[in-house]
Coordinates of C-alpha atoms and ligand atoms in Angstrom, one line a residue:
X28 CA -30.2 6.9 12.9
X29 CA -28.2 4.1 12.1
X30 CA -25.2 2.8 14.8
X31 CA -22.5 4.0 12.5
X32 CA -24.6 7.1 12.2
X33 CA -24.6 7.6 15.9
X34 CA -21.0 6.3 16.2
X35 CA -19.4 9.2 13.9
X36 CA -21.6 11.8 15.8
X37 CA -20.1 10.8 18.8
X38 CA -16.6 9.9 17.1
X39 CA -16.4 13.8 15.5
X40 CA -16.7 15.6 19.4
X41 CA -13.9 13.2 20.2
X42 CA -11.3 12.4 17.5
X43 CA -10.2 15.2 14.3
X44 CA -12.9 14.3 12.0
X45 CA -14.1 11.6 14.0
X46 CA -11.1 9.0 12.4
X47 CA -7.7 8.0 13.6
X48 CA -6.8 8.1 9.7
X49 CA -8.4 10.6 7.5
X50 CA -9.1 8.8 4.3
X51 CA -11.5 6.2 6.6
X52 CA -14.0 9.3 6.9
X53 CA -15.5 8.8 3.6
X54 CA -14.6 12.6 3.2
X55 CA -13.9 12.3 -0.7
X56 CA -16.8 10.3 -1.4
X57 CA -19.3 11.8 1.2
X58 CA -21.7 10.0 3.4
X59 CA -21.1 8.7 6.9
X60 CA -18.2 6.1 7.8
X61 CA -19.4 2.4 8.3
X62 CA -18.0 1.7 11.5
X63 CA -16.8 -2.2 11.5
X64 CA -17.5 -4.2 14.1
X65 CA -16.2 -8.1 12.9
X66 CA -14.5 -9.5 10.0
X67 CA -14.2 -13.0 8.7
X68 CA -12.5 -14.1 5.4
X69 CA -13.5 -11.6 3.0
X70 CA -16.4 -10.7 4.5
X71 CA -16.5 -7.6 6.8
X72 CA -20.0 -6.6 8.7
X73 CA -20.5 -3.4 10.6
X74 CA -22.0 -2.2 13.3
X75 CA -25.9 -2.3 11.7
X76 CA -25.1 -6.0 11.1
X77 CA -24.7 -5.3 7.0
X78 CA -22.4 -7.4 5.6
X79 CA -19.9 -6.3 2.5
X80 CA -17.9 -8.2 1.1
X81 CA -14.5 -6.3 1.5
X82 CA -11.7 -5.2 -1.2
X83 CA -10.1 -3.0 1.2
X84 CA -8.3 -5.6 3.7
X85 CA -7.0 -3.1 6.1
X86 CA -5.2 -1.4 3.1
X87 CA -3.6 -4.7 2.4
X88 CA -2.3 -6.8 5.1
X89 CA -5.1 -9.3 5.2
X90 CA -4.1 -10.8 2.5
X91 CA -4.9 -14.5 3.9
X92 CA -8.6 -12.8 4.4
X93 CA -9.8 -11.6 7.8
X94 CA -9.4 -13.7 10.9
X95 CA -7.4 -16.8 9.5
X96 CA -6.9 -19.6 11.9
X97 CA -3.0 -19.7 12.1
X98 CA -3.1 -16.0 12.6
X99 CA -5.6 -16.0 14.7
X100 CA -3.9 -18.4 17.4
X101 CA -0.7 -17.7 16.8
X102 CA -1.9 -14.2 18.3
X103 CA -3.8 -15.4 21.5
X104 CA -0.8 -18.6 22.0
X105 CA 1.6 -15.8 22.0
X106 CA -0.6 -13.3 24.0
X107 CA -0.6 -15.4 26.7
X108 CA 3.0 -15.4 27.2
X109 CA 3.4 -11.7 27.9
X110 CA 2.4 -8.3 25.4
X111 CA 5.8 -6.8 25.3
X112 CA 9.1 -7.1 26.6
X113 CA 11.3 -4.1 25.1
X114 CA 13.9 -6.8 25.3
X115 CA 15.2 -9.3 22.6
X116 CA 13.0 -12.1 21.5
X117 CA 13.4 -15.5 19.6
X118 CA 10.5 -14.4 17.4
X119 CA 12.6 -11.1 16.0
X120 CA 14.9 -13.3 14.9
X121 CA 13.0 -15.8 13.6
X122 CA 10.8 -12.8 11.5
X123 CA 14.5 -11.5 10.3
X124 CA 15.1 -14.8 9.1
X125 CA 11.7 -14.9 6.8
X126 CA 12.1 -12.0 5.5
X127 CA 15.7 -12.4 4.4
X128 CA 15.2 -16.0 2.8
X129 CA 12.2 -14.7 1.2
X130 CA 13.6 -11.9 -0.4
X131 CA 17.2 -12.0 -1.8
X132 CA 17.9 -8.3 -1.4
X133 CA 17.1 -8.1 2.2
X134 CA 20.4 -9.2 3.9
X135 CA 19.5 -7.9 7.1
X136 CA 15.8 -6.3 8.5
X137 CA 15.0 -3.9 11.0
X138 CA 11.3 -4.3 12.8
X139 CA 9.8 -0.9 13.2
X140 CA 5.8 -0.3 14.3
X141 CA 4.4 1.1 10.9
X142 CA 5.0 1.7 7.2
X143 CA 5.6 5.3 8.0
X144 CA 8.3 5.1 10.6
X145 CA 10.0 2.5 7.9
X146 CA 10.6 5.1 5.9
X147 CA 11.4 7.3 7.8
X148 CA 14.4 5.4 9.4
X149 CA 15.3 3.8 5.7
X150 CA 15.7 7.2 4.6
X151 CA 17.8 7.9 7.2
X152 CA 20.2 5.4 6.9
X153 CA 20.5 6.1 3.4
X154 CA 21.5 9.7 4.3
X155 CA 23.6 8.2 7.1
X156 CA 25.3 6.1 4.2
X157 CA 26.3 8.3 2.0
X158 CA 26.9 11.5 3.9
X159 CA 24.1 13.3 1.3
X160 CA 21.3 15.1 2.3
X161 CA 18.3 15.1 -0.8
X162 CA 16.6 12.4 -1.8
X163 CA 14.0 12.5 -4.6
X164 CA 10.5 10.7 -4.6
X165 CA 7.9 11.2 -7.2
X166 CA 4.6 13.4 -7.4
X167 CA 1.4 11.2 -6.4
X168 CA 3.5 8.1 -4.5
X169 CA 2.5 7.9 -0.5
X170 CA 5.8 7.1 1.8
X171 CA 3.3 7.5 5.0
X172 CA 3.2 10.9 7.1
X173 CA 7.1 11.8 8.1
X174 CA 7.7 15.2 7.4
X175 CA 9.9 14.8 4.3
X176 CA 7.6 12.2 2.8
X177 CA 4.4 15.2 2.5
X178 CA 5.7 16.2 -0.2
X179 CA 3.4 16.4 -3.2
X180 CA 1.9 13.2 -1.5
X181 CA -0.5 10.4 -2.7
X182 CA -3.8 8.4 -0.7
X183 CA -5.6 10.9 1.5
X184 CA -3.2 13.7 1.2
X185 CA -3.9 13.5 -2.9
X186 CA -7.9 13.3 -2.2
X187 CA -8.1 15.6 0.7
X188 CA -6.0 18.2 -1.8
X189 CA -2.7 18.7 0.9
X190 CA -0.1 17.0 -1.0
X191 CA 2.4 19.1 1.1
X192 CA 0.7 19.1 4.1
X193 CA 0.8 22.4 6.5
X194 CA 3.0 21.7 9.7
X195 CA 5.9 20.5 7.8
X196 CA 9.0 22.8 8.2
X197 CA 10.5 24.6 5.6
X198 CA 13.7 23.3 6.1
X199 CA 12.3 19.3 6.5
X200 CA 10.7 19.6 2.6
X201 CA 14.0 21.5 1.0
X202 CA 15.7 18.2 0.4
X203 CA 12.9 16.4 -0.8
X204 CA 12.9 16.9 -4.6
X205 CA 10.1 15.6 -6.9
X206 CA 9.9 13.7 -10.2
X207 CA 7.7 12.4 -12.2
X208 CA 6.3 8.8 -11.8
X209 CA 7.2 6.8 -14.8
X210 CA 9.5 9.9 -16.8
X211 CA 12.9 8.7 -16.3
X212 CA 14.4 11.8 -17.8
X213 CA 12.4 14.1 -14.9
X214 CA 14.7 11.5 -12.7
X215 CA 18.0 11.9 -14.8
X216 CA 17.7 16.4 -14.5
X217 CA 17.6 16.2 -10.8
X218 CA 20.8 13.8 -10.5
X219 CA 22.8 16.0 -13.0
X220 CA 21.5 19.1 -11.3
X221 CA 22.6 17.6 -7.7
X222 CA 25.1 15.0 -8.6
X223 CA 26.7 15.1 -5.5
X224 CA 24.0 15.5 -3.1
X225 CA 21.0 12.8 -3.7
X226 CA 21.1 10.6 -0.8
X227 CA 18.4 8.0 -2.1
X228 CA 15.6 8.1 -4.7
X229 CA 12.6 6.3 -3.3
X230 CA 9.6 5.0 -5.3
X231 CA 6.2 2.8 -4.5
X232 CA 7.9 -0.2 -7.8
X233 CA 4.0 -0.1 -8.6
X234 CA 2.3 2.9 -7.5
X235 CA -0.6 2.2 -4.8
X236 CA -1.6 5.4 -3.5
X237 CA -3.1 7.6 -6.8
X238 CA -5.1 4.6 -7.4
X239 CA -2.7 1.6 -9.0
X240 CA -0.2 2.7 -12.0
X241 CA 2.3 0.2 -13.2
X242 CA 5.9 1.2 -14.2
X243 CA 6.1 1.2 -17.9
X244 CA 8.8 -1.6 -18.9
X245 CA 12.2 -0.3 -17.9
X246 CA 11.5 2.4 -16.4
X247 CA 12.8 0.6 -12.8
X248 CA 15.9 -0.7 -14.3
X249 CA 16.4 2.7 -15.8
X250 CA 16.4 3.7 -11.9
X251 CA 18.6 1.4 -10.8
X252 CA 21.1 2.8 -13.3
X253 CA 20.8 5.6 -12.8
X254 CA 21.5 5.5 -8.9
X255 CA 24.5 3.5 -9.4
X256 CA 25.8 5.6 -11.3
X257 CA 25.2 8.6 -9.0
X258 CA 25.6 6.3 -5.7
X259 CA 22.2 7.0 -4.3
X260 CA 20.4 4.6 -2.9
X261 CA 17.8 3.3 -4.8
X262 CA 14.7 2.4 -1.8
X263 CA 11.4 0.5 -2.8
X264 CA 8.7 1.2 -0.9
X265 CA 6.7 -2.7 -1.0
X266 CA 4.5 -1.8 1.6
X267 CA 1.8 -2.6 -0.8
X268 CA 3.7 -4.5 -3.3
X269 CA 5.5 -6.7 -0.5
X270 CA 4.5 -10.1 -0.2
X271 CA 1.9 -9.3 -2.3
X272 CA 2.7 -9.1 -6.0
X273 CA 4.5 -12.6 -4.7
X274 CA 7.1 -13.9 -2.1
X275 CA 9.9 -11.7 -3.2
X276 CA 7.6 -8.5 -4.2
X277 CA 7.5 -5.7 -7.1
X278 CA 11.4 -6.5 -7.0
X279 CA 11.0 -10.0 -8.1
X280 CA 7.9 -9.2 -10.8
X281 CA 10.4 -6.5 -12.5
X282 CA 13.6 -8.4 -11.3
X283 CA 15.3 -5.3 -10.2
X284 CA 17.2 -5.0 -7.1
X285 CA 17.3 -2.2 -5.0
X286 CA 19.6 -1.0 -2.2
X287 CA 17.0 -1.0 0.7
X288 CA 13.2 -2.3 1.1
X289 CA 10.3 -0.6 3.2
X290 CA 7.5 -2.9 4.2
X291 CA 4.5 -2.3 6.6
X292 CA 1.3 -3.6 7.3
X293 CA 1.4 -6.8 5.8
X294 CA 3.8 -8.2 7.8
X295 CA 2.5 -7.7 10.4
X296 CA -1.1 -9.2 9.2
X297 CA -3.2 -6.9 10.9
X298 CA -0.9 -6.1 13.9
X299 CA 1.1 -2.8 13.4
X300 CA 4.4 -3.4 12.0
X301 CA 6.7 -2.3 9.6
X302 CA 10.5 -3.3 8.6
X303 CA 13.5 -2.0 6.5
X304 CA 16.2 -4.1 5.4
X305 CA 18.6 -4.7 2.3
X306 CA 22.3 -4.2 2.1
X307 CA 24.6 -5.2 4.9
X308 CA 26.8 -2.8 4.8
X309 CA 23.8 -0.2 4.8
X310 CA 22.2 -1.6 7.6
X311 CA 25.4 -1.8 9.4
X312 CA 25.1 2.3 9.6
X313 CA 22.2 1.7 12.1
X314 CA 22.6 2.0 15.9
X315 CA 23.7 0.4 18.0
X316 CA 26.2 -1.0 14.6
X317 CA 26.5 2.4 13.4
X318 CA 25.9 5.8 14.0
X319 CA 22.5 6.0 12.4
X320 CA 20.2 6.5 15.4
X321 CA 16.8 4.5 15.1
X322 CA 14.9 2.4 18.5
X323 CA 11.6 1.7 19.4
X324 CA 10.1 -0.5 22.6
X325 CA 7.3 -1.8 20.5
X326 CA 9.2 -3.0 17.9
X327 CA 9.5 -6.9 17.0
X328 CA 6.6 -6.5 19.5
X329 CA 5.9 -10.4 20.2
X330 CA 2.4 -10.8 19.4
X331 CA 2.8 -8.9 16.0
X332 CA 5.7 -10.8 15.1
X333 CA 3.8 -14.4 15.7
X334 CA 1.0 -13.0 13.4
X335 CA 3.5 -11.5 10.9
X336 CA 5.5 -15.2 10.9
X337 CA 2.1 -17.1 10.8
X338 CA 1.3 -15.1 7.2
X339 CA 4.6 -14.8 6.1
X340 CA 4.8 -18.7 6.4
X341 CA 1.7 -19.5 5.0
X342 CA 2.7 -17.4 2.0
X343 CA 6.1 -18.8 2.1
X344 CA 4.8 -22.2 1.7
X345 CA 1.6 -22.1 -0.7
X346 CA 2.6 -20.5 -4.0
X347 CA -1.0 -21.2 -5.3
X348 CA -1.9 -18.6 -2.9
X349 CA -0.4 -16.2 -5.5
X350 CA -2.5 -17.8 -8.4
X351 CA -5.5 -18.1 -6.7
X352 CA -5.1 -14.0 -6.0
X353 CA -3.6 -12.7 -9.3
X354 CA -5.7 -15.1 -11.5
X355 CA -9.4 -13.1 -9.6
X356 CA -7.6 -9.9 -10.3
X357 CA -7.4 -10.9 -14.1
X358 CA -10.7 -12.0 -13.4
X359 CA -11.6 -8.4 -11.6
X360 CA -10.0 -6.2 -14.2
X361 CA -11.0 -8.5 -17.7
X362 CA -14.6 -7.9 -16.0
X363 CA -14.5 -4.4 -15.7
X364 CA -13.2 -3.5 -18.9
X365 CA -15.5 -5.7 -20.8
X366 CA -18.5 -4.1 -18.6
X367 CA -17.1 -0.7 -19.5
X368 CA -16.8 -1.7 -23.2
X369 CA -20.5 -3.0 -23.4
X370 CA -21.6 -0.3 -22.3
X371 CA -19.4 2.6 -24.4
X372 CA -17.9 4.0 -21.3
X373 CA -14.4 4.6 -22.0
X374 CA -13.0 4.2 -18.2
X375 CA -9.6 3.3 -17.4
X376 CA -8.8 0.0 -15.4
X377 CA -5.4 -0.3 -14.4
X378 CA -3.7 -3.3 -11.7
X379 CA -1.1 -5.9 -11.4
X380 CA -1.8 -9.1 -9.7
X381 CA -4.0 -9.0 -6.8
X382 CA -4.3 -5.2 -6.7
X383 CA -7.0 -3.0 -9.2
X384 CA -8.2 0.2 -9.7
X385 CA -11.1 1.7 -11.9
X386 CA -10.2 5.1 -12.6
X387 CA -12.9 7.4 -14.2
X388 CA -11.2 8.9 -16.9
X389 CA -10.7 8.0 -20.9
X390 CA -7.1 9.2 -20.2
X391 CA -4.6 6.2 -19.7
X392 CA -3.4 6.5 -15.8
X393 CA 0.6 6.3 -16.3
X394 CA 1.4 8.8 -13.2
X395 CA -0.2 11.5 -10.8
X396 CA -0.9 14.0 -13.6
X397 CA -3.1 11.4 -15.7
X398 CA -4.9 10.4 -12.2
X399 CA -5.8 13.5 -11.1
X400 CA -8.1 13.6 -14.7
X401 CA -10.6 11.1 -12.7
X402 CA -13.8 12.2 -11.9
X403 CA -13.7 11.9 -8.3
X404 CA -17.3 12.7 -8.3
X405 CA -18.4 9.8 -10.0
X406 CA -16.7 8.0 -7.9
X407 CA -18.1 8.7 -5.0
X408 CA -21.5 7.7 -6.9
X409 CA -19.5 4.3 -7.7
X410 CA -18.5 4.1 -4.0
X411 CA -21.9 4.7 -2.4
X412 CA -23.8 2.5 -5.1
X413 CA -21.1 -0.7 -4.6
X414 CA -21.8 0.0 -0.7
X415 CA -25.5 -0.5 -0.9
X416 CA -24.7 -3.7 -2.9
X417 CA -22.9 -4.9 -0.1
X418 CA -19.1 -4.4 -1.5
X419 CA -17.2 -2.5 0.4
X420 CA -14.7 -0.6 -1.8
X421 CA -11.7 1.8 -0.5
X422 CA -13.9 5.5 0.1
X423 CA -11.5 7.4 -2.5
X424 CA -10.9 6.6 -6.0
X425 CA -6.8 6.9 -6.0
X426 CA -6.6 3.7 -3.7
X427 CA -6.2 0.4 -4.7
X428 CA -9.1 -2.5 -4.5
X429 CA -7.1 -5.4 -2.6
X430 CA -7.6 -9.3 -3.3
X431 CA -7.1 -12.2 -0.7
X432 CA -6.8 -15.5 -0.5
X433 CA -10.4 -15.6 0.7
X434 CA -12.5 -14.1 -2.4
X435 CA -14.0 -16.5 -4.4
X436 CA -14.2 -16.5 -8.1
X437 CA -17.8 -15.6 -7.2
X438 CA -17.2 -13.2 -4.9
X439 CA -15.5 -11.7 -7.8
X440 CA -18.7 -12.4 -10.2
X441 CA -20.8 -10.5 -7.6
X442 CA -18.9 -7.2 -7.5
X443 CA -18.9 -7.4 -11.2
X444 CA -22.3 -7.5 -11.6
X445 CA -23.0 -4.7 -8.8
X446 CA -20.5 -2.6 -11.3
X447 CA -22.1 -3.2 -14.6
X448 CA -25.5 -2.1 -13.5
X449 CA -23.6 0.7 -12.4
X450 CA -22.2 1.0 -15.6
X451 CA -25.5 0.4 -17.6
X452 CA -27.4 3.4 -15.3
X453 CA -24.4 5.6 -16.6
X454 CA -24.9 4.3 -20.4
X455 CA -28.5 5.2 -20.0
X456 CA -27.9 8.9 -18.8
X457 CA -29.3 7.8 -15.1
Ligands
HOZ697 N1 -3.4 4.7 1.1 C1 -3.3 4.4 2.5 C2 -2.7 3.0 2.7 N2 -1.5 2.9 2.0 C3 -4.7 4.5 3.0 C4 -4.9 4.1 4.5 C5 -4.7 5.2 5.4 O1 -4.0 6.2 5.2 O2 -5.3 5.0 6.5

């Protein structure tokens, strides 16, 4: 038995499934979870000592790659002054300050603990805002696990087959409506069926979480129009995109504004965090301003705020970082489709920038319906055989595959070479 063998054993009498999230048990792609033990640039190694080299990143934030010195000490230098405070800091303020000269639509930012709670409170203040009660999201895009947001939801709720999870009132889904990722007139029939009652429409700008689908050209602005003219307001969930795509987002790669921005996990760099922020005079409807409840005691937590700074500075200040990671996903992608192409398989890569995603069907992927064509078996053969070649890929094919600062050109070359023997085996009927 291997230590990740013995770990999950244990891990299922203690924990559901024997995860604290459920797409980390392998469930879509079978098999047992590695359990990590250490990371270090873009290089992860678990707990038999076998070492990967990682395109998950935590599901993003280690963008910098695992462990990077200014992260790293800003963490212990700020540890040693005291874990948490649940009283103002210097550091929230100085966090509120990078994200708002970093991103032109953020006029003011509220630290929350996760990507999910960010949401959750954005959606609220747009409701608080307006005095409306629906909002409309679209089939396939993950908002994190609030009970409005489980609605016809991507990642693990897409793969696991609950994308309206049981548990969620009734009455807590009603106002959710649905559209269609990337169908602007599935966006326009709900407005001019509720015209006076859609609080906010919120949207992943790129899609993240049924694998990676890119907005066709317009299709963003076409939003923004359309919630201006309806006075909803129009929220971008970057908690993937943000920081990411480049300093200012999906919002400055399209050049469309929305009202409020949900971020998470990456800026925090590891530690849990999230934030919401845009418009004054929408953030100005949250306690204790307005009358839009929303606290937390962990929040603009200290020690996550010093790692969050130390990456958001980096990033700030080295735009090559943004070259280095969106020139080895052009490397990724160009690699995969000319592998594909050699060997007659007609496989769908889709990505912007650092993020990628190999989706096994012939179909184009241009929203949730098109994903759901993938084989997911096949992926899970994908998955297992990239494993035992020491890559470690996300365990469920409508994921993304993240890039950092770390990977190498090579590191690059070595996946792709793992993927066209892959490939080949497939060509030959293996
Ligand atoms: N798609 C999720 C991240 N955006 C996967 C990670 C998780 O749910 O644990």
């Amino acid at each position: 038995m291997t230590r990740s063998e013995q770990l999950f054993a244990l891990a299922e009498k203690l924990i559901p499934g024997g995860v604290n999230s459920p797409v980390r048990a392998f469930g879509s792609v079978g098999g047992v979870p590695r359990f990590i033990q250490q990371a270090n640039g873009a290089v992860i190694k678990d707990a038999d000592n076998n070492r990967y080299i990682d395109f998950v990143g935590s599901w993003g934030p280690m963008i910098l790659g695992h462990n990077h010195p200014a992260v790293y000490s800003a963490v212990i230098e700020t540890a040693k002054k005291g874990l948490s405070f649940g009283a103002a800091t210097e550091l929230e303020v100085q966090m509120a300050g990078l994200i708002t000269s970093m991103v032109p639509s953020v006029e003011m930012a509220r630290m929350v603990n996760s990507g999910t709670e960010a949401v959750m409170s954005a959606v609220r203040a747009a409701r608080g805002y307006t005095k409306k009660d629906k909002i409309i999201k679209f089939a396939g895009c993950y908002h994190g696990h609030s009970d409005a947001m489980l609605v016809k939801a991507g990642s693990g709720a897409m793969t696991a087959g609950v994308p309206d999870s049981a548990g969620v009132p009734a009455g807590c889904a009603q106002d959710t409506l649905t559209a269609v990722y990337n169908d602007i007139s599935s966006v326009r029939a709900l407005l001019e069926e509720y015209p006076d009652q859609i609080a906010a429409v919120i949207i992943e700008p790129v899609a993240a979480n049924m694998g990676v689908v890119c907005p066709r050209p317009d299709f963003l602005q076409q939003l923004r129009t359309l919630c201006d003219q309806y006075h909803a307001v129009l929220i971008f969930d970057e908690v993937i995109t943000g920081f990411r795509l480049g300093i200012d987002g999906a919002q400055g790669w399209f050049r469309v504004t929305p009202d409020l921005t949900v971020y998470g996990k990456i800026i925090g760099a590891g530690m849990p965090v999230g934030a919401y922020g845009g418009k004054r005079e929408i953030m100005e409807t949250v306690s204790p301003v307005g009358p839009v409840y929303q606290a937390g005691t962990l929040s603009g937590n200290p020690v996550a705020m010093a790692a969050g700074i130390a990456q958001l500075t980096i990033l700030k200040e080295n735009p090559q970082i943004y070259r280095h990671i969106n020139g080895l996903g052009e490397q990724l992608r160009d690699g995969l489709r000319s592998a594909l192409k050699e060997n007659g398989l007609p496989f769908t890569v889709n990505g912007i920038g650092s993020l990628s995603c190999l989706f096994f069907t012939k179909q184009p992927v241009t929203g949730c319906t098109s994903a759901k064509t993938a084989d997911t078996a096949l992926y899970a053969d994908y998955f297992h055989h990239m494993l035992s070649r020491g890559i470690y890929l996300a365990p469920a094919q409508f994921e993304a595959m993240f890039i950092s600062n770390a990977h190498t050109e090579q590191d690059i070359d070595t996946a792709l070479a793992a993927a066209k023997d892959f490939f080949r085996s497939k060509a030959n009927g293996r």
